[in-house]
mmCIF file of C-alpha atoms in Angstrom:
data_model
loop_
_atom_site.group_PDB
_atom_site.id
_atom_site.type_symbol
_atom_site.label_atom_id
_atom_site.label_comp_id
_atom_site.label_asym_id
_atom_site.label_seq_id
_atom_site.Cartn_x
_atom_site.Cartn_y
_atom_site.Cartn_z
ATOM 1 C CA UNK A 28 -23.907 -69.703 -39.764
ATOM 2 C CA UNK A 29 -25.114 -69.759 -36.537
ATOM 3 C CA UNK A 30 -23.770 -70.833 -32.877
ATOM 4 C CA UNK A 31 -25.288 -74.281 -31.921
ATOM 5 C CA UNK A 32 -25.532 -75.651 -28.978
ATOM 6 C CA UNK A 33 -24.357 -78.724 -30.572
ATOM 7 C CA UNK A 34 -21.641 -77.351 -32.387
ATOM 8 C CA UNK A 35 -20.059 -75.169 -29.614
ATOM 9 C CA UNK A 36 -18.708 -75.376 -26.361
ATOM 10 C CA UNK A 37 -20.105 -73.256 -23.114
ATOM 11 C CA UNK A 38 -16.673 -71.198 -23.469
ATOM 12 C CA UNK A 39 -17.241 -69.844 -26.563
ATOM 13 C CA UNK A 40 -20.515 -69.245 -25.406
ATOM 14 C CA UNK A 41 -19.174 -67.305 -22.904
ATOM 15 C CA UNK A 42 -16.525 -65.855 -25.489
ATOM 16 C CA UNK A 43 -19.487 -64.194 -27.409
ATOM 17 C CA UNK A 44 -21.131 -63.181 -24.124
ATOM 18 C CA UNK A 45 -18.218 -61.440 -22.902
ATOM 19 C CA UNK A 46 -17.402 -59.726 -26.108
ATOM 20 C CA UNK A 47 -20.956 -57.965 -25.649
ATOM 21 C CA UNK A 48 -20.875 -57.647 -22.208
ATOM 22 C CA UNK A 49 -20.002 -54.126 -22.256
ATOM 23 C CA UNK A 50 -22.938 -53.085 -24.118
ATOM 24 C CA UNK A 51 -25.270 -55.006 -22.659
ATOM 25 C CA UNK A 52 -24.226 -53.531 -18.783
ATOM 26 C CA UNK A 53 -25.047 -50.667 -20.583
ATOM 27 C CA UNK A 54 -28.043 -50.645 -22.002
ATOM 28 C CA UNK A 55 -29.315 -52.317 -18.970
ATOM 29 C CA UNK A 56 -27.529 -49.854 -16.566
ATOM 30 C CA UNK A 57 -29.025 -46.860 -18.141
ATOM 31 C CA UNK A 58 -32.451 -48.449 -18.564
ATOM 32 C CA UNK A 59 -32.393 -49.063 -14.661
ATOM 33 C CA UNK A 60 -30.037 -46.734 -13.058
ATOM 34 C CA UNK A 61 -28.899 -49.049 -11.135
ATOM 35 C CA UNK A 62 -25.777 -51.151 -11.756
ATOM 36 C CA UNK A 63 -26.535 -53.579 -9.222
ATOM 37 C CA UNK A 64 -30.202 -54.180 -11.255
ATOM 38 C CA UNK A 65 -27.937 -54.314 -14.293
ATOM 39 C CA UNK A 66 -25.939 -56.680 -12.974
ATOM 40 C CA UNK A 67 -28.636 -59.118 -12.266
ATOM 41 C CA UNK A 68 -29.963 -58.577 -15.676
ATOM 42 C CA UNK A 69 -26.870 -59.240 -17.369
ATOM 43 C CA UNK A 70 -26.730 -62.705 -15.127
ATOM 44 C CA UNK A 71 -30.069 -63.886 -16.209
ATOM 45 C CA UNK A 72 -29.434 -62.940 -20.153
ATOM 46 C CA UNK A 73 -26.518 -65.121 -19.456
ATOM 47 C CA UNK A 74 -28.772 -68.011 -18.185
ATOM 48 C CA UNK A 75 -30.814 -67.577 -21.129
ATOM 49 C CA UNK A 76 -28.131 -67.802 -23.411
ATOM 50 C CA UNK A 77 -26.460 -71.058 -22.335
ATOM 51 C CA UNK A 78 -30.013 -72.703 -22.833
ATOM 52 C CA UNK A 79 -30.764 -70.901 -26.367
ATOM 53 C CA UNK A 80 -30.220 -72.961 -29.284
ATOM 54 C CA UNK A 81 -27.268 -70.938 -30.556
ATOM 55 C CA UNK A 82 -27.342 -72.929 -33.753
ATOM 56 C CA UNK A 83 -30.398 -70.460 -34.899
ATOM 57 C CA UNK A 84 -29.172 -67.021 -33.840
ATOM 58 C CA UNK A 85 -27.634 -65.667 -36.589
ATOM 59 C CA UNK A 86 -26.572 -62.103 -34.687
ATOM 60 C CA UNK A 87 -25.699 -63.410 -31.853
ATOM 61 C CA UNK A 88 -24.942 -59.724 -30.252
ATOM 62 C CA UNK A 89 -28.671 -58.374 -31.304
ATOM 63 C CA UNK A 90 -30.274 -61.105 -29.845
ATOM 64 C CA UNK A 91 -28.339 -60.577 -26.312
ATOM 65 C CA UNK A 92 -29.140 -56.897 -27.224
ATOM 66 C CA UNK A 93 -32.628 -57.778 -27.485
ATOM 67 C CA UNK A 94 -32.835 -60.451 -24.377
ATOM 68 C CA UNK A 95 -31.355 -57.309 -22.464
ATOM 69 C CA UNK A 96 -33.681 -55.002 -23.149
ATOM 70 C CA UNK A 97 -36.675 -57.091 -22.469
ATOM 71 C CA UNK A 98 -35.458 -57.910 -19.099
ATOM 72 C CA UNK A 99 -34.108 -54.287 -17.950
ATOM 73 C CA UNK A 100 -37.860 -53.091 -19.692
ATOM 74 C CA UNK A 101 -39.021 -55.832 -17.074
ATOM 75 C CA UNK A 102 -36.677 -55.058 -13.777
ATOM 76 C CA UNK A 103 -37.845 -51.014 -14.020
ATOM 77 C CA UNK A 104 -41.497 -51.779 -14.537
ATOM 78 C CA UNK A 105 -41.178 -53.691 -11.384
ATOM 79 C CA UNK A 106 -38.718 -51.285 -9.626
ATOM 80 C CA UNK A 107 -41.075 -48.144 -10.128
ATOM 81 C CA UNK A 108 -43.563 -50.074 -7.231
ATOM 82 C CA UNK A 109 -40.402 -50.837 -4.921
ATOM 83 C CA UNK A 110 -38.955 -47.240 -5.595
ATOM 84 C CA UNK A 111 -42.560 -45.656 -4.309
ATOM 85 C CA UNK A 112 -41.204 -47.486 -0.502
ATOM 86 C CA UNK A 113 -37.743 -45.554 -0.894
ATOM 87 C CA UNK A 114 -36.775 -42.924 1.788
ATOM 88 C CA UNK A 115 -36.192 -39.615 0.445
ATOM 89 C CA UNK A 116 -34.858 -38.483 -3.145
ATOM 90 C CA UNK A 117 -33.981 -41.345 -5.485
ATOM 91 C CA UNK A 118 -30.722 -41.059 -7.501
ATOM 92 C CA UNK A 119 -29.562 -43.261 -9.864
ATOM 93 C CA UNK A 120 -26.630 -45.351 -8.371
ATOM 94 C CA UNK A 121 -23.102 -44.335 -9.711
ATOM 95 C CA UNK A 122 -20.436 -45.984 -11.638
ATOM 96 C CA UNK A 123 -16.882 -45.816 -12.533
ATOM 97 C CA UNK A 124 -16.128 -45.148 -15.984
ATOM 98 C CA UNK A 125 -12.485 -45.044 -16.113
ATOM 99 C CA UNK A 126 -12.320 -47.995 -18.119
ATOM 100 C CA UNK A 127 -14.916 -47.228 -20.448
ATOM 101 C CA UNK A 128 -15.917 -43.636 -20.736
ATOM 102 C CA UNK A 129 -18.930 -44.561 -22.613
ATOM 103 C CA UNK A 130 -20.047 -47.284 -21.268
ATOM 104 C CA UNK A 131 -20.480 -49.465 -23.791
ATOM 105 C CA UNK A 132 -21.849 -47.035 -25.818
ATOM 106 C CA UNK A 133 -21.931 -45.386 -29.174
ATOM 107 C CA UNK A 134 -21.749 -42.635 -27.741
ATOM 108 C CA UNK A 135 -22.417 -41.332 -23.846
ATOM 109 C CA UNK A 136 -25.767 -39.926 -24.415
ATOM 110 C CA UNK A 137 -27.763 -40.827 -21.322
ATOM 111 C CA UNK A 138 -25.282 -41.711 -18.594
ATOM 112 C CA UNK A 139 -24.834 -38.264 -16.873
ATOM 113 C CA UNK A 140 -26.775 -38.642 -13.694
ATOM 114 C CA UNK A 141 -28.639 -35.754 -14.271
ATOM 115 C CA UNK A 142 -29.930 -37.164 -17.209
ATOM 116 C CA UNK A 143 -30.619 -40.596 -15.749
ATOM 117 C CA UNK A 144 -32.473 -39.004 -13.087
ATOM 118 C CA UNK A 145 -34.621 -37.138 -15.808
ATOM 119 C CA UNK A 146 -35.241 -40.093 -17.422
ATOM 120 C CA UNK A 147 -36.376 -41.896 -14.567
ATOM 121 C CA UNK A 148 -39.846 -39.700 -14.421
ATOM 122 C CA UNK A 149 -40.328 -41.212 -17.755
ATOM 123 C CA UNK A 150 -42.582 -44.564 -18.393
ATOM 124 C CA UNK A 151 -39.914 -47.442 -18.594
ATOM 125 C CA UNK A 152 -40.634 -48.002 -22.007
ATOM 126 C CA UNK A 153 -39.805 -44.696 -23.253
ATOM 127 C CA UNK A 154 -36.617 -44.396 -20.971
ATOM 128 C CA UNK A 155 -35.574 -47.851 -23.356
ATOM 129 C CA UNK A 156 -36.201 -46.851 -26.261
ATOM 130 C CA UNK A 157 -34.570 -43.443 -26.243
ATOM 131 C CA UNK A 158 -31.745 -45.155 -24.419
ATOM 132 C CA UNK A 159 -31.343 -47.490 -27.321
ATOM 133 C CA UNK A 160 -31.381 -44.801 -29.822
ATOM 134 C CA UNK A 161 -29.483 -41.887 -28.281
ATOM 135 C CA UNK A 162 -26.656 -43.806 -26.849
ATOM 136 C CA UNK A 163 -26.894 -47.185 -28.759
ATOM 137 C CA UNK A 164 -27.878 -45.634 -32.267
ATOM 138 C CA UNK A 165 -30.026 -48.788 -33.027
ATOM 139 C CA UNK A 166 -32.257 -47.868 -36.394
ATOM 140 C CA UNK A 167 -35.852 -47.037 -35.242
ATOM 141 C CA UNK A 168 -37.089 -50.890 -36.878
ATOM 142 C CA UNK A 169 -34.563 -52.888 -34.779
ATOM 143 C CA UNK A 170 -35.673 -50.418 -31.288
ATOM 144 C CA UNK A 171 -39.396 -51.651 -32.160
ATOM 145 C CA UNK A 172 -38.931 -55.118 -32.590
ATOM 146 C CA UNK A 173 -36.938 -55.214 -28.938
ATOM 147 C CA UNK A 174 -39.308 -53.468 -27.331
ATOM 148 C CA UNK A 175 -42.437 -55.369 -29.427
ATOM 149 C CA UNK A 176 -44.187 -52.349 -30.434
ATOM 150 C CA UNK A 177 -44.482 -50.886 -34.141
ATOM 151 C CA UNK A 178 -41.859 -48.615 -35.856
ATOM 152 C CA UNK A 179 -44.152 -45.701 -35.497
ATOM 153 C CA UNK A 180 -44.996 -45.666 -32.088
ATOM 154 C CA UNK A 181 -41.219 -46.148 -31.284
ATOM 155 C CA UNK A 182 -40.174 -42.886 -33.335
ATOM 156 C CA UNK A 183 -43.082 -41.112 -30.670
ATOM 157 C CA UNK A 184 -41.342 -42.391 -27.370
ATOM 158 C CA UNK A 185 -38.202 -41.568 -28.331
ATOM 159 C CA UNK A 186 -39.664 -37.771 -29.941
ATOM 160 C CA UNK A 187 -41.474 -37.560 -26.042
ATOM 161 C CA UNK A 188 -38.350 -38.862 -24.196
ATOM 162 C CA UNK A 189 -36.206 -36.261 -26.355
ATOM 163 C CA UNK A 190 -38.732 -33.350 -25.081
ATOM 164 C CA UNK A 191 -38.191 -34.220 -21.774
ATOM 165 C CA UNK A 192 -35.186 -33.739 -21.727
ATOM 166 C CA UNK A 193 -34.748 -30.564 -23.534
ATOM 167 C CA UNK A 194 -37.621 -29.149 -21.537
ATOM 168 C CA UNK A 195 -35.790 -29.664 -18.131
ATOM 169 C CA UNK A 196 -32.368 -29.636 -18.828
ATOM 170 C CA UNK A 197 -30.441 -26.434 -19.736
ATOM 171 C CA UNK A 198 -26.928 -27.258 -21.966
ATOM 172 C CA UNK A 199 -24.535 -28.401 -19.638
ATOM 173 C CA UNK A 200 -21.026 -25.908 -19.624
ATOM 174 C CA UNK A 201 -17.537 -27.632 -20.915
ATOM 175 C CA UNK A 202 -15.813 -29.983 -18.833
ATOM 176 C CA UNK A 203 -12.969 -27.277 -17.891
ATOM 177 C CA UNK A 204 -15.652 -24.656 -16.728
ATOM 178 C CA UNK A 205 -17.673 -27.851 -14.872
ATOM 179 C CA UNK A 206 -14.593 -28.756 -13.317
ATOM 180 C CA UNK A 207 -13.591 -24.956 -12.548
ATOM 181 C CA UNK A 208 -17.430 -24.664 -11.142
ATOM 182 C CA UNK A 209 -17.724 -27.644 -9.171
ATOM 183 C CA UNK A 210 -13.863 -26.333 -6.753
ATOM 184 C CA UNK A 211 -16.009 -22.925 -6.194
ATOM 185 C CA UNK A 212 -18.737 -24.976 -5.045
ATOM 186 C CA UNK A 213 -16.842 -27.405 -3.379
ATOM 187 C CA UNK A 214 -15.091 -24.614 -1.095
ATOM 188 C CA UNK A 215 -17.882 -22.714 -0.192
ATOM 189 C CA UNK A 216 -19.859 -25.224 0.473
ATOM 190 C CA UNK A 217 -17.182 -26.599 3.235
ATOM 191 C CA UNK A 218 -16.526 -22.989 4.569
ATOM 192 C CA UNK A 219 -20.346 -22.135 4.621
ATOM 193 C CA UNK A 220 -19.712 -19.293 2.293
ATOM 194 C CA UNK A 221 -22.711 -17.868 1.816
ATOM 195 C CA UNK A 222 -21.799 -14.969 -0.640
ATOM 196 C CA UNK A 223 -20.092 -17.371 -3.211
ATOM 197 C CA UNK A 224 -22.497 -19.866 -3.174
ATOM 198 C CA UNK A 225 -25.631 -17.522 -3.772
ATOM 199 C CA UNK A 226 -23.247 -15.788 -6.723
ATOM 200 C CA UNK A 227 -22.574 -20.069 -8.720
ATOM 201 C CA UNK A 228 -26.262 -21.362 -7.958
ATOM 202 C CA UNK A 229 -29.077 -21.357 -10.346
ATOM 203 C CA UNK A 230 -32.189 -19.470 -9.407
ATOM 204 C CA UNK A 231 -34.308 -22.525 -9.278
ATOM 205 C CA UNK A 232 -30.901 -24.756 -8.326
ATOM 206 C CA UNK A 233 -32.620 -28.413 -6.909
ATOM 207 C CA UNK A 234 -30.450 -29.948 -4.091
ATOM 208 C CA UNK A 235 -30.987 -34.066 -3.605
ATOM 209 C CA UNK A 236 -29.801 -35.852 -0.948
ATOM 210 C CA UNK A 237 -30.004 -40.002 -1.482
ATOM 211 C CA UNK A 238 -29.782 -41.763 1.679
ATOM 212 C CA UNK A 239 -33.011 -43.854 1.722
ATOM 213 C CA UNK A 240 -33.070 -42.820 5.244
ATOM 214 C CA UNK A 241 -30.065 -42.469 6.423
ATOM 215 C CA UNK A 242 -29.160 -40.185 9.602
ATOM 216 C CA UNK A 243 -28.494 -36.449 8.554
ATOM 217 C CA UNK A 244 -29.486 -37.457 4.505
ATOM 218 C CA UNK A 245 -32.190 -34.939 4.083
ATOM 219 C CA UNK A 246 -35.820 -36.613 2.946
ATOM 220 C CA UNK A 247 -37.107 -33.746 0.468
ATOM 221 C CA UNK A 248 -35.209 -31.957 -2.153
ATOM 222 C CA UNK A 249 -33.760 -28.633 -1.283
ATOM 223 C CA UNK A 250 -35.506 -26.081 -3.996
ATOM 224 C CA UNK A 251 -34.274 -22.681 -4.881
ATOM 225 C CA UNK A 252 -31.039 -20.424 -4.619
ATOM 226 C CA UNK A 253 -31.964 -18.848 -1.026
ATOM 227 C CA UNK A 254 -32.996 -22.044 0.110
ATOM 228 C CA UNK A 255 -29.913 -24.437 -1.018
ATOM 229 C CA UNK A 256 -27.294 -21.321 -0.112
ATOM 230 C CA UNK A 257 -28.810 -21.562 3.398
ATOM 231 C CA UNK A 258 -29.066 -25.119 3.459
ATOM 232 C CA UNK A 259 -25.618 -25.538 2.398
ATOM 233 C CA UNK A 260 -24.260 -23.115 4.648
ATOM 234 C CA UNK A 261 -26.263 -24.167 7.796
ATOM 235 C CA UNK A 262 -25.139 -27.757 6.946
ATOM 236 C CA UNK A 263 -21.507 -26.634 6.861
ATOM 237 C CA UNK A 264 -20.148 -26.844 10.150
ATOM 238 C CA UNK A 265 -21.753 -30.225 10.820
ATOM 239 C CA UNK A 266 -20.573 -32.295 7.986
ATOM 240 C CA UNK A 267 -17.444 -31.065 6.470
ATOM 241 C CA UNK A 268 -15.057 -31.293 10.027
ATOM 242 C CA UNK A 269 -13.022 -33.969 9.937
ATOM 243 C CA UNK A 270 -13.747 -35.146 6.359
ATOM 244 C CA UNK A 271 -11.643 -36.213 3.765
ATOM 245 C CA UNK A 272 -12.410 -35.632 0.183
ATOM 246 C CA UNK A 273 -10.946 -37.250 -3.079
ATOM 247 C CA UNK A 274 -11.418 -36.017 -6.650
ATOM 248 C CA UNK A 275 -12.997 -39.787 -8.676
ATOM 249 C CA UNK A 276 -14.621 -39.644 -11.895
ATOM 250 C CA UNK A 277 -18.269 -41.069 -11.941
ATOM 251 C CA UNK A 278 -20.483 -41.410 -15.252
ATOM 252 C CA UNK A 279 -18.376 -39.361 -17.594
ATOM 253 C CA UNK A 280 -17.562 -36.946 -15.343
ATOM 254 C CA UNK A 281 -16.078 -35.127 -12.196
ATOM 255 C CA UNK A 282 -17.209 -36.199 -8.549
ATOM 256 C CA UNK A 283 -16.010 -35.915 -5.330
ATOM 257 C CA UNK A 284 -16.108 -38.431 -2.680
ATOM 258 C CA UNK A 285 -16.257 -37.639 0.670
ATOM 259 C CA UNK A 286 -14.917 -39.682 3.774
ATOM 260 C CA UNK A 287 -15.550 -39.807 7.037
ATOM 261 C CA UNK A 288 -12.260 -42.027 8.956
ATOM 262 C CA UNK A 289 -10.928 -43.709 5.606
ATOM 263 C CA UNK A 290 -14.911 -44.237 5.256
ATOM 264 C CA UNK A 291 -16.585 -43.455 2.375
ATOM 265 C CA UNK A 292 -19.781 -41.259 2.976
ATOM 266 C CA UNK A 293 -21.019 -39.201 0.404
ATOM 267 C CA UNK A 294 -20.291 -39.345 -3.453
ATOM 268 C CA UNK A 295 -21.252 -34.840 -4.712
ATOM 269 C CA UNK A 296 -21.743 -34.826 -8.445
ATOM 270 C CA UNK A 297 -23.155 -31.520 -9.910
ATOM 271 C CA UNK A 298 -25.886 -30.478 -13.181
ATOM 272 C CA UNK A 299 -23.907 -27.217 -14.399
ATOM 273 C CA UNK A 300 -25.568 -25.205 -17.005
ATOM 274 C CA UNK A 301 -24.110 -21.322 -18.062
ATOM 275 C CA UNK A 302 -26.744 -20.233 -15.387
ATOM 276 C CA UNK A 303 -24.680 -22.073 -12.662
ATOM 277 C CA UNK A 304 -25.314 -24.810 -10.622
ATOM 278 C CA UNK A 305 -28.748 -26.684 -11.746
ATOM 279 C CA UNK A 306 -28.848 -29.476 -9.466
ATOM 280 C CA UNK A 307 -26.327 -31.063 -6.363
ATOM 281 C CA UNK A 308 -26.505 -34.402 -6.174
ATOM 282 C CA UNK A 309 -25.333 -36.247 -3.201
ATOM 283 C CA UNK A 310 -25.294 -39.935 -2.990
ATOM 284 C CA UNK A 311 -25.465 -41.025 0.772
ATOM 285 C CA UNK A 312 -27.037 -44.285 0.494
ATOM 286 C CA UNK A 313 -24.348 -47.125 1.307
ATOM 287 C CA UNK A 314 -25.316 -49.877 -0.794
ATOM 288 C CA UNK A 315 -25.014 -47.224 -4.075
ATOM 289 C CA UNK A 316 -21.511 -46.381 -2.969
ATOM 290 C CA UNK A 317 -20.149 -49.590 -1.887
ATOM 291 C CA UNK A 318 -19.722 -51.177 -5.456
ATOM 292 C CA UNK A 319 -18.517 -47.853 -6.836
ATOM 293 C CA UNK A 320 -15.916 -47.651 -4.562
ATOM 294 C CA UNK A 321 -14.882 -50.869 -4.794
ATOM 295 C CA UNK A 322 -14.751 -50.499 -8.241
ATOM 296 C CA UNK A 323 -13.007 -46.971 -8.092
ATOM 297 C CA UNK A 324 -10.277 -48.656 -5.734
ATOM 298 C CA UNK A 325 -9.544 -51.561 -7.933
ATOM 299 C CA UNK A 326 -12.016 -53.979 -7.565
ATOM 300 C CA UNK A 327 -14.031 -55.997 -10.265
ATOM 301 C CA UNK A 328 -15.758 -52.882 -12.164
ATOM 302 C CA UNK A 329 -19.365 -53.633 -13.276
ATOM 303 C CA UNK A 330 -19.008 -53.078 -17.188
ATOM 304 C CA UNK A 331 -15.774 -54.583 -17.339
#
């Protein structure tokens, strides 16, 4: 039986909204990499699903799936042109998973932001559709009727998408060894310590700075081992005085954020394969740290 509009009231409309909520921040989050695009997705599905005829949905939570999808599939087709203005590196704005490790998820395939960032130099329909069946585990059929392409051609973006990755990613080390890692970095890269940073970095190590610019954010990626050691240890004595740092969690797993006066400033999250350190990732850019720190310090979390 299905939810009518005539045959329910707007709070168990909500009721069914809510109850999804979780997985639909997700899908959209991941789709965009942006929980503040995410957010305004999940506020027009909601729109659209207090004016649906709820008496003819019969699964309600695939059809918000589906509404979802279509409008995060929408949002990044758009947000490619408006990210071509941005200042400097684009990384995907972070989020607190505390609450929800996963996200919403089946599983918390494609919310490391190294990952999200790889799948950002994808086409936004094949970022969705492996998105929906790495994380989400939809079957292939239901993927290509949300996305309104055939079952065929949806088993080829998410085959593509799934090269990608494997292609430019090397497999990430344990959380214990990440954590273990990311304290060596994190103390020679305060001290300047050239020696120890040059022994943890990958060869071709990729340093991105996301400030959209912002002051002292750097506007090109930092490329190789001598380059970031220098870079790192150069930039030493300039930043680190007089800052406060604070061990958070951010998608699935360790980050530090840095403060400058009780200030937030920086949020460091690190790509660590067996190799070493792949790619630093520093999030600079104030309006992608203000609503994870408000939801870090016990404010209204996005997913939640």
């Amino acid at each position: 039986m299905g939810i009518g509009v005539g045959t329910d009231s707007l709070d168990e409309a909500a009721d069914v909204f809510m109850a999804a909520r979780p997985r639909l921040f997700g899908i959209a989050y991941r789709v965009l990499g942006s929980a503040t695009e995410a957010e305004d997705v999940l506020q027009e599905a909601w729109l659209r699903w207090q004016h649906t005829d709820r008496d003819v949905v019969r699964e309600p939570k695939a059809f918000l799936a589906t509404v979802t999808a279509r409008l995060a599939l929408n949002v990044a087709q758009s947000a490619r042109v408006r990210r071509e203005s941005y200042i400097g590196p684009w990384l995907p704005e972070p989020v607190d998973t505390r609450a929800d490790p996963q996200l919403g998820a089946e599983r918390a395939e494609a919310l490391d932001t190294a990952v999200l960032l790889l799948l950002e130099r994808l086409n936004p329909v094949e970022r969705a559709a492996y998105v929906l069946r790495e994380a989400f585990d939809y079957p292939y059929g239901q993927i290509a009727d949300m996305l309104e392409t055939s079952e065929p051609n949806t088993r080829q973006l998410v085959s593509r998408a799934r090269r990608h990755i494997a292609s430019e990613r090397r497999k990430p080390v344990d959380a214990t060894e990440h954590r273990r890692l990311m304290e060596v970095f994190l103390a020679a890269a305060q001290t300047g310590d050239l020696a120890v940073l040059e022994n943890i970095l990958a060869e071709d190590v990729v340093s991105y700075t996301d400030g959209n610019g912002l002051r002292g954010a750097s506007r090109f990626p930092v490329v190789g081992l001598v380059h970031v050691s220098r870079y790192l240890a150069a930039f030493a004595p300039r930043f680190w005085p007089e800052k406060e740092t604070r061990w958070v969690e951010a998608n699935g797993g360790p980050a530090v954020l840095v403060s400058a006066g009780g200030t937030p400033v920086v949020l460091l999250t690190l790509d660590i394969s067996e190799r070493g350190v792949e790619r630093a990732l520093w999030v600079m850019n104030p309006e992608k740290l203000a609503p994870y720190v408000t939801a870090l310090d016990g404010g209204t979390a996005p997913p939640s």
